[in-house]
Amino acid sequence: MDPGDPAGDPAAGERCRTGQDPLLLLQALQTLWSTRERQQLREEAWRGFAALDDPLAGLLDMLESCRGRRREGPSLEAWISHQLQCWLQAQPRPSPAQHSLRLKQLQARAVRVLTESPTSLVAPLASIFQLQDADRSCLLVHVHRLHHEGRFREAVMLGTTLKLQPELDVEKMSIPLLLQDKVALVERYVAGFPDLQRRLLALMDSWCQPGFDIKDVARQYPEVTSLSLEKLSPKVLSRQVLRLQERYGVAPALCPNAAIQRRLAALRHLCHKRFVEKSLSQENWTDHVQGLVGQSLWLQEQLSQLLVSHGDTVTAAQCAMDLSLPEERLPAAVAVELRRLRLQGRATEADLRLEVKDMKDHYYQLPIPRENIHLLASWEDLTRHEGALLQCHQVVGVDLEWTPVFVAGGRPRPSLLQVAVEGHVFLLDVLALSQPPTGQGAQAFSRLVAQLLSDPSITKLGYGMVGDLQKLGTSCPALAHVEKQILGGMDLLLVHRQMRVANMPAPGVDRARELRGLSLLVQQVLGTALDKTQQLSNLDRRPLCEEQLLYAAADAYCLLEVHQALCREPARFHLSEELAGSRRPRHRERPGARKPPGLQKASAPAAPRQVPVAVAVAEGAAPQVPARAFRVVCDNMLQGLARSLRCLGVDARMLGNGEDHRRAAEVARQEGRIILTSGQPFHKLRAQVGAGRCLSVDCSLKAQQQAKTVLKHFNVRVTHADIFSRCQACNCDQYLKVSRDMMKQLMWLSGHQEGPRSSGDEATQSQEVQEPGPAPDAASEGCTYDRPCHWLQTADLRAETPDMLANGTRLQLAGVPVGVLRTPGLRYFYCCTRCGKVFWDGSHLGRVATHFRDVLESAPSPCEPSPAPSPASSPF
């Protein structure tokens, strides 16, 4: 045995424990490092730190003795630095004055060590020696040297860790990384510095300028010119600028070039719609294009080229005349044709009207007179027609219209809400009624819409109604999440998916293959398609033209006629009597129409069970609710029930032990949740939210039995894919997937259990590329349990704290037993992004599936993936 080895020399070991020499401690740790005994290594390190007279100076002694060594993978020096950081955090706080003085004495030395050390030491050294307060001149020199050597990523990471950004040139630091498509790293570099964010946006916007060639910039950085520059094209770069502009809250005026590129992309899309798909009328196309081009000479030139590429010179000249494009901006052939058209003149307006009328005769015609279409644009209009809109036990068609947005990043805002009742259509002007948000009109509008949607006696028909109402909620804050509170709704989109209809082309027009959505349903049921010419028109312009009013009214009223036809002849469309609708209300027939026998036998049904979801359901059955769309708030005596429901994918909030029961009513109203309570609070809470929104649960039952009762009461559909799709601890539904090798490394760097090791029969897995195989329990059942979530990457972790996510969540690595890491076949883990709890595939999933087999919809097929991980520990 070597007498100089502290592991074999008792005297040397004693010296390292009494703090006589930090280098002896280093030698002892090096010996244990080679044996991979991490637990013993950590204990020895902490004993050594406690024995050192000055642990901070001792660390610098050890790092200086290792100077110049380069190792692949994790280094002992980085591990020691991180362990000392953890050890210092566990010690009593020293006197501020004394500690500050000692730090000042060691900071210069620590800076010298840092400049000669690998990047893995930057974070712990910066934290231990508070280098953000050290002399910055040496640090800045080091950053500039790294940048000059082409180590751009290291330079930016060092500047970010030490908060040196205000003293560095943001353009100089950012350009090489942007050329390498490392936008995320640049975003972290400017985070928290609004001035730098604006300068970064100005730089990226300058690259979107018409005629700019990014290759001119790339030539200045030969180290990165081999990389593809496709992601820095004006089209792609303008999207990045828009995203950052919204994220940083920067005025659009700062990014004019990106806005020009987005408008050019919109022009290309509009030309495709007009000349290739032919789904946009000339009038609507001209209206949108004029708004995009404006007075921009460059866009006028680009539009001229697009017109020539999409059609002949005659078509290009006609469009140029409609748009009043300058003749000098047009190609020569188009300019000649434009002059000829001006002399000759276009087709007369009378001819055009006859052509349009002839085409409209082939489409669905409104069966009500024009005077029965009412435009409501004020609270007085709403008050006048409120009785007709809210009449009990009627059927209404509900639709929403908005002006399409062709510019990338734009968000359409609702323009009209159409409500059709028998014989009348009401067009609610959302733009007029929702402004100002606190005005009398906005309040009356929100109140009326909420009453209409929440009244279970009124059958609401829609086609993709939930999506429409979500858009309405974004425009009217008072109606946010209103789609989750609708009662008595029937979505004809779901009925349409169940129909099996033979090919029935519309009479006189061979467009059956081009129809889709509601227009296709109307054609299949009523024999004529909807005229969608005005669908892409500018519905934000006031006053609305006659064609727009008729189009909006037809879109809503056709829902009533389709529903009536389906109820009358369900067998014709291969629908069962029950699937024809959730209810079979009595309709008033058109004048002169014979009442069908089937409708004479229909009777008014009982009010449906009140569930906050809009779906088409069988007659007499409660609407079925997907587990992940079911939202509840559990009183504090039902916390076990909340965890059981989360286990099955239900969005379940629960009150804390000290919270008042009335808090449940506030949460239910604000977030559209069902209240689950028990005992005396039930009556008080039900009075605050109404019947059907509050359920009393039997507290004598176990949590699992309570969960089954709730699911059956509200007809909640639970599938195997829902199991463990939410974290039972915090209700979050977002996970990060972690490979076993990375989990070992995280636990080792954080001082938990053993570190990563390599073996001949276990290949190193890339968490970014290689897809893991199934866990043993999943494989034994013939299924693969693989939740579709993002892989954990280095960018998701804080550099200075390896077990903490970038959002501040600390991973609960202490809850992972040692033996799990050695489980054969277990290749990955899941981490909750909100609370940091760690999960992995195991037998618990099978137990839960067995417990709830009578409420699960169906077992997965052998090849059907389930996205649910089993938890690290049982939540029950």
JSON list of C-alpha atoms in Angstrom, two decimals, residues 95-173:
[
{"chain": "A", "resi": 95, "resn": "SER", "atom": "CA", "xyz": [-21.42, 37.78, 10.84]},
{"chain": "A", "resi": 96, "resn": "PRO", "atom": "CA", "xyz": [-22.22, 39.91, 7.75]},
{"chain": "A", "resi": 97, "resn": "ALA", "atom": "CA", "xyz": [-19.35, 42.32, 8.30]},
{"chain": "A", "resi": 98, "resn": "GLN", "atom": "CA", "xyz": [-16.78, 39.59, 8.91]},
{"chain": "A", "resi": 99, "resn": "HIS", "atom": "CA", "xyz": [-18.03, 37.45, 6.03]},
{"chain": "A", "resi": 100, "resn": "SER", "atom": "CA", "xyz": [-18.05, 40.40, 3.62]},
{"chain": "A", "resi": 101, "resn": "LEU", "atom": "CA", "xyz": [-14.48, 41.31, 4.50]},
{"chain": "A", "resi": 102, "resn": "ARG", "atom": "CA", "xyz": [-13.29, 37.75, 4.00]},
{"chain": "A", "resi": 103, "resn": "LEU", "atom": "CA", "xyz": [-15.05, 37.54, 0.64]},
{"chain": "A", "resi": 104, "resn": "LYS", "atom": "CA", "xyz": [-13.38, 40.73, -0.56]},
{"chain": "A", "resi": 105, "resn": "GLN", "atom": "CA", "xyz": [-10.00, 39.23, 0.24]},
{"chain": "A", "resi": 106, "resn": "LEU", "atom": "CA", "xyz": [-10.72, 36.05, -1.73]},
{"chain": "A", "resi": 107, "resn": "GLN", "atom": "CA", "xyz": [-12.70, 37.42, -4.70]},
{"chain": "A", "resi": 108, "resn": "ALA", "atom": "CA", "xyz": [-9.70, 38.45, -6.79]},
{"chain": "A", "resi": 109, "resn": "ARG", "atom": "CA", "xyz": [-8.15, 35.05, -6.31]},
{"chain": "A", "resi": 110, "resn": "ALA", "atom": "CA", "xyz": [-11.47, 33.34, -7.16]},
{"chain": "A", "resi": 111, "resn": "VAL", "atom": "CA", "xyz": [-11.71, 35.37, -10.37]},
{"chain": "A", "resi": 112, "resn": "ARG", "atom": "CA", "xyz": [-8.25, 34.19, -11.43]},
{"chain": "A", "resi": 113, "resn": "VAL", "atom": "CA", "xyz": [-9.27, 30.59, -10.75]},
{"chain": "A", "resi": 114, "resn": "LEU", "atom": "CA", "xyz": [-12.49, 31.02, -12.68]},
{"chain": "A", "resi": 115, "resn": "THR", "atom": "CA", "xyz": [-10.74, 32.39, -15.77]},
{"chain": "A", "resi": 116, "resn": "GLU", "atom": "CA", "xyz": [-8.62, 29.22, -15.94]},
{"chain": "A", "resi": 117, "resn": "SER", "atom": "CA", "xyz": [-11.41, 26.76, -15.12]},
{"chain": "A", "resi": 118, "resn": "PRO", "atom": "CA", "xyz": [-14.05, 24.97, -17.20]},
{"chain": "A", "resi": 119, "resn": "THR", "atom": "CA", "xyz": [-17.56, 26.41, -17.46]},
{"chain": "A", "resi": 120, "resn": "SER", "atom": "CA", "xyz": [-18.92, 23.85, -14.97]},
{"chain": "A", "resi": 121, "resn": "LEU", "atom": "CA", "xyz": [-17.21, 25.81, -12.19]},
{"chain": "A", "resi": 122, "resn": "VAL", "atom": "CA", "xyz": [-18.66, 29.20, -13.10]},
{"chain": "A", "resi": 123, "resn": "ALA", "atom": "CA", "xyz": [-22.01, 28.84, -11.31]},
{"chain": "A", "resi": 124, "resn": "PRO", "atom": "CA", "xyz": [-20.74, 27.44, -7.97]},
{"chain": "A", "resi": 125, "resn": "LEU", "atom": "CA", "xyz": [-17.79, 29.87, -7.79]},
{"chain": "A", "resi": 126, "resn": "ALA", "atom": "CA", "xyz": [-20.02, 32.83, -8.61]},
{"chain": "A", "resi": 127, "resn": "SER", "atom": "CA", "xyz": [-22.41, 31.79, -5.85]},
{"chain": "A", "resi": 128, "resn": "ILE", "atom": "CA", "xyz": [-19.83, 30.93, -3.18]},
{"chain": "A", "resi": 129, "resn": "PHE", "atom": "CA", "xyz": [-17.66, 34.03, -3.67]},
{"chain": "A", "resi": 130, "resn": "GLN", "atom": "CA", "xyz": [-20.45, 36.38, -4.81]},
{"chain": "A", "resi": 131, "resn": "LEU", "atom": "CA", "xyz": [-18.49, 37.29, -7.90]},
{"chain": "A", "resi": 132, "resn": "GLN", "atom": "CA", "xyz": [-21.27, 39.57, -9.13]},
{"chain": "A", "resi": 133, "resn": "ASP", "atom": "CA", "xyz": [-19.85, 42.09, -6.62]},
{"chain": "A", "resi": 134, "resn": "ALA", "atom": "CA", "xyz": [-16.20, 41.47, -7.51]},
{"chain": "A", "resi": 135, "resn": "ASP", "atom": "CA", "xyz": [-13.95, 43.62, -9.67]},
{"chain": "A", "resi": 136, "resn": "ARG", "atom": "CA", "xyz": [-15.64, 43.32, -13.07]},
{"chain": "A", "resi": 137, "resn": "SER", "atom": "CA", "xyz": [-12.69, 44.41, -15.19]},
{"chain": "A", "resi": 138, "resn": "CYS", "atom": "CA", "xyz": [-10.96, 41.01, -15.00]},
{"chain": "A", "resi": 139, "resn": "LEU", "atom": "CA", "xyz": [-14.24, 39.23, -15.68]},
{"chain": "A", "resi": 140, "resn": "LEU", "atom": "CA", "xyz": [-14.96, 41.41, -18.69]},
{"chain": "A", "resi": 141, "resn": "VAL", "atom": "CA", "xyz": [-11.50, 40.77, -20.08]},
{"chain": "A", "resi": 142, "resn": "HIS", "atom": "CA", "xyz": [-12.10, 37.04, -19.74]},
{"chain": "A", "resi": 143, "resn": "VAL", "atom": "CA", "xyz": [-15.47, 37.25, -21.50]},
{"chain": "A", "resi": 144, "resn": "HIS", "atom": "CA", "xyz": [-13.91, 39.20, -24.38]},
{"chain": "A", "resi": 145, "resn": "ARG", "atom": "CA", "xyz": [-11.12, 36.64, -24.65]},
{"chain": "A", "resi": 146, "resn": "LEU", "atom": "CA", "xyz": [-13.61, 33.78, -24.87]},
{"chain": "A", "resi": 147, "resn": "HIS", "atom": "CA", "xyz": [-15.50, 35.63, -27.58]},
{"chain": "A", "resi": 148, "resn": "HIS", "atom": "CA", "xyz": [-12.30, 36.37, -29.51]},
{"chain": "A", "resi": 149, "resn": "GLU", "atom": "CA", "xyz": [-11.37, 32.67, -29.38]},
{"chain": "A", "resi": 150, "resn": "GLY", "atom": "CA", "xyz": [-14.71, 31.76, -30.96]},
{"chain": "A", "resi": 151, "resn": "ARG", "atom": "CA", "xyz": [-16.12, 30.32, -27.73]},
{"chain": "A", "resi": 152, "resn": "PHE", "atom": "CA", "xyz": [-19.29, 32.39, -28.14]},
{"chain": "A", "resi": 153, "resn": "ARG", "atom": "CA", "xyz": [-21.58, 30.19, -26.09]},
{"chain": "A", "resi": 154, "resn": "GLU", "atom": "CA", "xyz": [-19.22, 30.13, -23.11]},
{"chain": "A", "resi": 155, "resn": "ALA", "atom": "CA", "xyz": [-18.82, 33.91, -23.30]},
{"chain": "A", "resi": 156, "resn": "VAL", "atom": "CA", "xyz": [-22.57, 34.48, -23.22]},
{"chain": "A", "resi": 157, "resn": "MET", "atom": "CA", "xyz": [-23.18, 31.97, -20.42]},
{"chain": "A", "resi": 158, "resn": "LEU", "atom": "CA", "xyz": [-20.44, 33.53, -18.29]},
{"chain": "A", "resi": 159, "resn": "GLY", "atom": "CA", "xyz": [-21.81, 37.03, -18.91]},
{"chain": "A", "resi": 160, "resn": "THR", "atom": "CA", "xyz": [-25.31, 35.84, -17.99]},
{"chain": "A", "resi": 161, "resn": "THR", "atom": "CA", "xyz": [-24.22, 34.09, -14.78]},
{"chain": "A", "resi": 162, "resn": "LEU", "atom": "CA", "xyz": [-22.20, 37.09, -13.58]},
{"chain": "A", "resi": 163, "resn": "LYS", "atom": "CA", "xyz": [-24.76, 39.69, -14.70]},
{"chain": "A", "resi": 164, "resn": "LEU", "atom": "CA", "xyz": [-22.30, 41.43, -16.99]},
{"chain": "A", "resi": 165, "resn": "GLN", "atom": "CA", "xyz": [-24.80, 42.13, -19.78]},
{"chain": "A", "resi": 166, "resn": "PRO", "atom": "CA", "xyz": [-25.09, 45.93, -19.28]},
{"chain": "A", "resi": 167, "resn": "GLU", "atom": "CA", "xyz": [-21.32, 46.29, -19.80]},
{"chain": "A", "resi": 168, "resn": "LEU", "atom": "CA", "xyz": [-21.17, 44.12, -22.92]},
{"chain": "A", "resi": 169, "resn": "ASP", "atom": "CA", "xyz": [-22.21, 44.88, -26.48]},
{"chain": "A", "resi": 170, "resn": "VAL", "atom": "CA", "xyz": [-25.49, 42.98, -26.97]},
{"chain": "A", "resi": 171, "resn": "GLU", "atom": "CA", "xyz": [-25.13, 42.95, -30.77]},
{"chain": "A", "resi": 172, "resn": "LYS", "atom": "CA", "xyz": [-21.59, 41.58, -30.59]},
{"chain": "A", "resi": 173, "resn": "MET", "atom": "CA", "xyz": [-22.57, 38.88, -28.11]}
]
